[in-house]
Amino acid sequence: MRLSAVHRMEVLRVGLTLVRHGETKYNKEGLLQGQTIDSSLSETGLQQAEAAGFYLRDVRFSNVFVSDMLRARQTAEKIMQPNSSCLGLQMVCDPLLKEKSFGIAEGRRVQDFKEMSRAAKESFPGFTPPEGETQEQVKARVKKFMEKMLQQIGAEHWHVRRHDVASTAAAPETSPAEGEADDGVRGIPVHALVVTHGAYMCVAVRYFVEELHCSLPPGCDKKHMFSLSPNTGICRFTLSIAKDGSRFIVLGMHSVFIHREDHIKQQEQYSK
């Protein structure tokens, strides 16, 4: 997905915001959901999603992609409702964004899953229960979704303001995160919202860092980067996209912030 030649090219800056779905009853009870359990948000989960929507209400989005599972769709709806930039947008539900399949462990306690991994002498959370997906299989879905999203965004928005840069300096230009909801995407007209799941996001972020060479936010280490995001945790990235023949490719990627939960903390303060 990268160009090796050194020459000047037009680059489209794109924002990418990943959000994990809100809490469900299964999350609260420490049970694995995966793909076979299509649960709805709990009352707390609905409040978390509304809080995320309020937090992101003035952040402009040009595209919305969502897992086709109910908990993700409900979260996306709550985020989109107060945001005027989402009024005319279609929520694209994509099965490529489904949660990782945990096979026979779905519906069981997370603690049972950990014990299964220990019994198999494999690491947690990379362990694959019988009938479940491997990390590589989930990563293949992440790559397929990213390619699909990239081509759609490129086709729809290539006419939008672009920058002329050298291919050796194509990393996204970003300013340090200031704790604002629009960190990293001010002035970027193309910005995709993606609502998905916890284990899926872990695999996606690792893929961004290890294979797309995404830079980390200042002061962030890989242990935190690759950790599980909280319910409605927000991760933001910026990408530089170029055109290579008829295809669009990623030239550079930067992580603006990871696992942000300011809206949850604000909600907890208001509820006291």
C-alpha positions as a printed Julia matrix, in Angstrom:
272×3 Matrix{Float64}:
   0.0     0.0     0.0
   3.06    2.26   -0.21
   4.96    4.0    -3.0
   8.71    3.44   -3.16
   9.58    6.02   -5.81
  10.69    9.48   -4.62
   8.75   12.14   -6.5
   6.23   14.85   -5.89
   2.61   13.84   -5.72
  -0.79   15.0    -4.62
  -1.85   13.75   -1.21
  -5.28   13.74    0.41
  -5.35   14.11    4.2
  -7.93   11.89    5.86
  -9.06   11.59    9.48
 -10.05    8.21   10.9
 -11.87    7.91   14.23
 -12.47    4.44   15.7
 -15.04    4.04   18.48
 -15.76    0.89   20.44
 -19.46    0.18   21.06
 -21.1     1.03   24.4
 -21.53   -1.35   27.29
 -23.85   -4.35   27.04
 -25.18   -6.63   29.77
 -22.54   -9.17   28.72
 -19.74   -6.6    29.12
 -21.02   -5.72   32.59
 -21.13   -9.39   33.62
 -17.69  -10.2    32.17
 -19.02  -12.51   29.44
 -17.69  -12.91   25.9
 -20.06  -11.95   23.07
 -18.09  -12.36   19.87
 -20.3   -12.87   16.82
 -23.06  -15.29   17.84
 -24.41  -13.13   20.66
 -25.92  -10.01   19.06
 -26.75   -8.15   22.26
 -28.15   -4.64   22.62
 -26.66   -1.83   24.68
 -27.43   -1.71   28.37
 -28.84    1.46   29.94
 -25.27    2.42   30.84
 -24.17    1.63   27.28
 -26.86    3.91   25.84
 -25.71    6.68   28.17
 -22.09    6.12   27.14
 -23.04    6.31   23.45
 -25.03    9.5    24.03
 -22.06   10.96   25.9
 -19.76   10.06   22.98
 -22.23   11.72   20.6
 -22.33   14.87   22.72
 -18.52   14.91   22.91
 -18.16   14.51   19.13
 -21.16   16.67   18.18
 -19.09   19.43   16.52
 -16.57   17.12   14.84
 -17.25   16.92   11.11
 -17.53   13.49    9.49
 -17.73   12.72    5.78
 -18.26    8.94    6.05
 -19.63    6.53    8.66
 -18.8     2.81    8.69
 -20.25    0.48   11.32
 -20.16   -3.18   12.28
 -23.46   -4.81   11.38
 -23.89   -6.03   14.96
 -26.66   -4.4    17.02
 -24.47   -2.98   19.8
 -22.3    -1.16   17.26
 -25.26    0.13   15.23
 -26.96    1.49   18.35
 -23.75    3.25   19.35
 -23.29    4.79   15.89
 -26.9     6.04   15.87
 -26.38    7.83   19.2
 -23.15    9.41   17.95
 -24.68   10.57   14.68
 -27.93   12.01   16.11
 -26.59   15.31   17.53
 -24.0    15.83   14.78
 -25.18   18.11   11.96
 -22.48   16.82    9.59
 -24.09   13.35    9.79
 -27.59   14.48    8.75
 -27.18   13.47    5.12
 -24.73   10.62    5.65
 -25.48    6.96    5.13
 -24.41    4.63    7.93
 -22.63    1.86    6.02
 -22.96   -1.43    7.93
 -20.1    -3.76    7.07
 -19.68   -7.35    8.34
 -15.9    -6.93    7.94
 -16.1    -4.83   11.14
 -17.7    -7.62   13.22
 -16.13   -8.59   16.52
 -13.62  -11.42   16.6
 -15.26  -14.84   16.81
 -14.43  -16.56   20.09
 -15.91  -19.9    19.0
 -17.04  -22.16   21.83
 -16.05  -19.5    24.4
 -18.85  -17.13   23.36
 -21.36  -16.62   26.17
 -18.83  -17.81   28.74
 -16.86  -15.77   31.26
 -13.74  -13.9    30.16
 -12.07  -15.67   33.1
 -12.97  -19.04   31.51
 -11.34  -17.84   28.28
  -8.16  -16.95   30.18
  -8.14  -20.37   31.85
  -8.6   -22.05   28.46
  -5.58  -20.15   27.1
  -3.47  -21.17   30.12
  -4.5   -24.81   29.71
  -3.48  -24.64   26.05
  -0.21  -22.94   27.09
  -0.95  -20.02   24.79
  -0.89  -16.3    25.47
  -3.98  -14.26   26.32
  -5.65  -12.58   24.42
  -4.12  -14.13   21.3
  -5.49  -17.58   22.14
  -7.96  -19.04   19.63
 -10.63  -21.33   21.15
 -12.06  -24.17   19.04
 -14.25  -22.8    16.21
 -12.92  -19.26   16.86
 -10.99  -16.85   14.64
  -7.22  -16.55   14.83
  -5.58  -13.14   15.14
  -4.4   -13.53   11.54
  -7.95  -14.14   10.33
  -9.17  -11.01   12.11
  -6.24   -9.04   10.67
  -7.22  -10.23    7.19
 -10.68   -8.7     7.76
  -9.1    -5.47    9.0
  -6.91   -5.25    5.89
  -9.85   -5.99    3.61
 -11.98   -3.32    5.29
  -9.18   -0.73    5.15
  -8.64   -1.39    1.45
 -12.39   -1.17    0.77
 -12.74    2.05    2.79
  -9.66    3.57    1.17
 -10.96    3.01   -2.36
 -14.42    4.37   -1.47
 -13.06    7.48    0.24
 -10.6     8.08   -2.57
 -13.29    7.77   -5.23
 -15.69   10.06   -3.34
 -13.3    12.73   -2.07
 -10.21   12.91   -4.3
 -11.5    16.21   -5.71
 -11.37   17.76   -2.2
  -8.43   19.99   -1.23
  -5.15   18.11   -1.65
  -1.51   18.87   -0.87
   1.51   18.55   -3.12
   4.35   16.83   -1.24
   7.46   14.75   -1.8
   6.82   11.03   -1.26
   9.66   10.98    1.28
   7.77   13.55    3.4
   4.26   12.22    3.13
   3.59   11.52    6.81
   0.46   13.35    7.94
   1.14   16.77    9.4
  -0.34   16.86   12.89
  -0.16   19.15   15.89
   0.02   17.74   19.44
  -3.32   16.63   20.89
  -4.78   19.38   23.08
  -7.55   17.38   24.69
 -10.16   18.72   22.27
 -12.75   16.6    20.46
 -11.44   17.71   17.06
  -7.76   17.07   17.79
  -5.92   16.13   14.61
  -8.83   16.78   12.22
  -9.27   20.56   12.3
  -9.3    21.7     8.71
  -9.42   18.14    7.36
 -12.61   17.86    5.27
 -12.46   14.08    4.82
 -13.02   12.21    8.09
 -14.37    8.69    8.57
 -16.14    7.5    11.72
 -15.81    3.74   12.3
 -17.77    2.04   15.1
 -16.64   -1.47   15.89
 -15.56   -3.8    18.74
 -12.87   -4.19   21.38
 -10.88   -7.23   20.23
 -11.22   -6.11   16.6
  -9.79   -2.68   17.49
  -6.82   -4.31   19.26
  -5.95   -6.19   16.07
  -6.55   -3.12   13.89
  -4.32   -0.82   15.95
  -1.52   -3.4    15.98
  -1.81   -3.71   12.19
  -1.64    0.09   11.81
   1.55    0.28   13.88
   3.36   -2.84   12.74
   2.46   -2.94    9.05
   1.35    0.57    8.08
   4.11    2.07   10.27
   1.69    4.35   12.09
   3.51    6.68   14.48
   2.45    6.72   18.14
   1.13    9.74   20.05
   3.77   11.52   22.19
   4.29    9.74   25.5
   2.37    6.62   24.47
   4.02    3.2    24.61
   3.03    0.12   22.65
   1.62   -1.65   25.71
  -1.04    1.06   26.11
  -1.43    1.39   22.34
  -2.29   -2.3    21.97
  -4.51   -2.54   25.07
  -8.29   -3.03   25.08
 -10.22    0.19   24.57
 -13.01    0.89   27.11
 -16.63    0.87   25.99
 -17.06    3.92   23.68
 -13.29    4.51   23.89
 -12.18    6.77   21.0
  -9.02    6.36   18.91
  -8.06    8.87   16.22
  -5.64    8.61   13.32
  -4.7    10.75   10.33
  -3.68    9.29    6.99
  -1.99   10.6     3.87
  -3.57    9.04    0.78
  -2.14    9.17   -2.73
  -3.27    7.87   -6.09
  -1.22    5.13   -7.73
  -2.72    4.55  -11.16
  -6.38    3.76  -10.57
  -5.89    2.8    -6.91
  -5.56    4.81   -3.73
  -2.78    3.95   -1.29
  -1.67    4.94    2.21
   1.59    6.88    2.25
   1.69    7.69    5.95
  -0.32    7.3     9.13
  -0.2     8.98   12.54
  -2.03    8.24   15.8
  -3.4    11.46   17.3
  -4.75    9.88   20.5
  -5.68    6.43   21.71
  -8.46    5.02   23.94
  -9.76    8.47   24.92
 -12.61    8.34   27.43
 -13.07   12.01   28.41
 -16.78   11.8    27.63
 -17.25    8.87   30.03
 -15.45   10.73   32.82
 -17.58   13.82   32.16
 -20.74   11.69   32.24
 -19.71   10.17   35.59
 -19.08   13.63   37.05
 -22.49   14.9    35.92
 -24.26   11.85   37.36
 -22.78   12.36   40.85
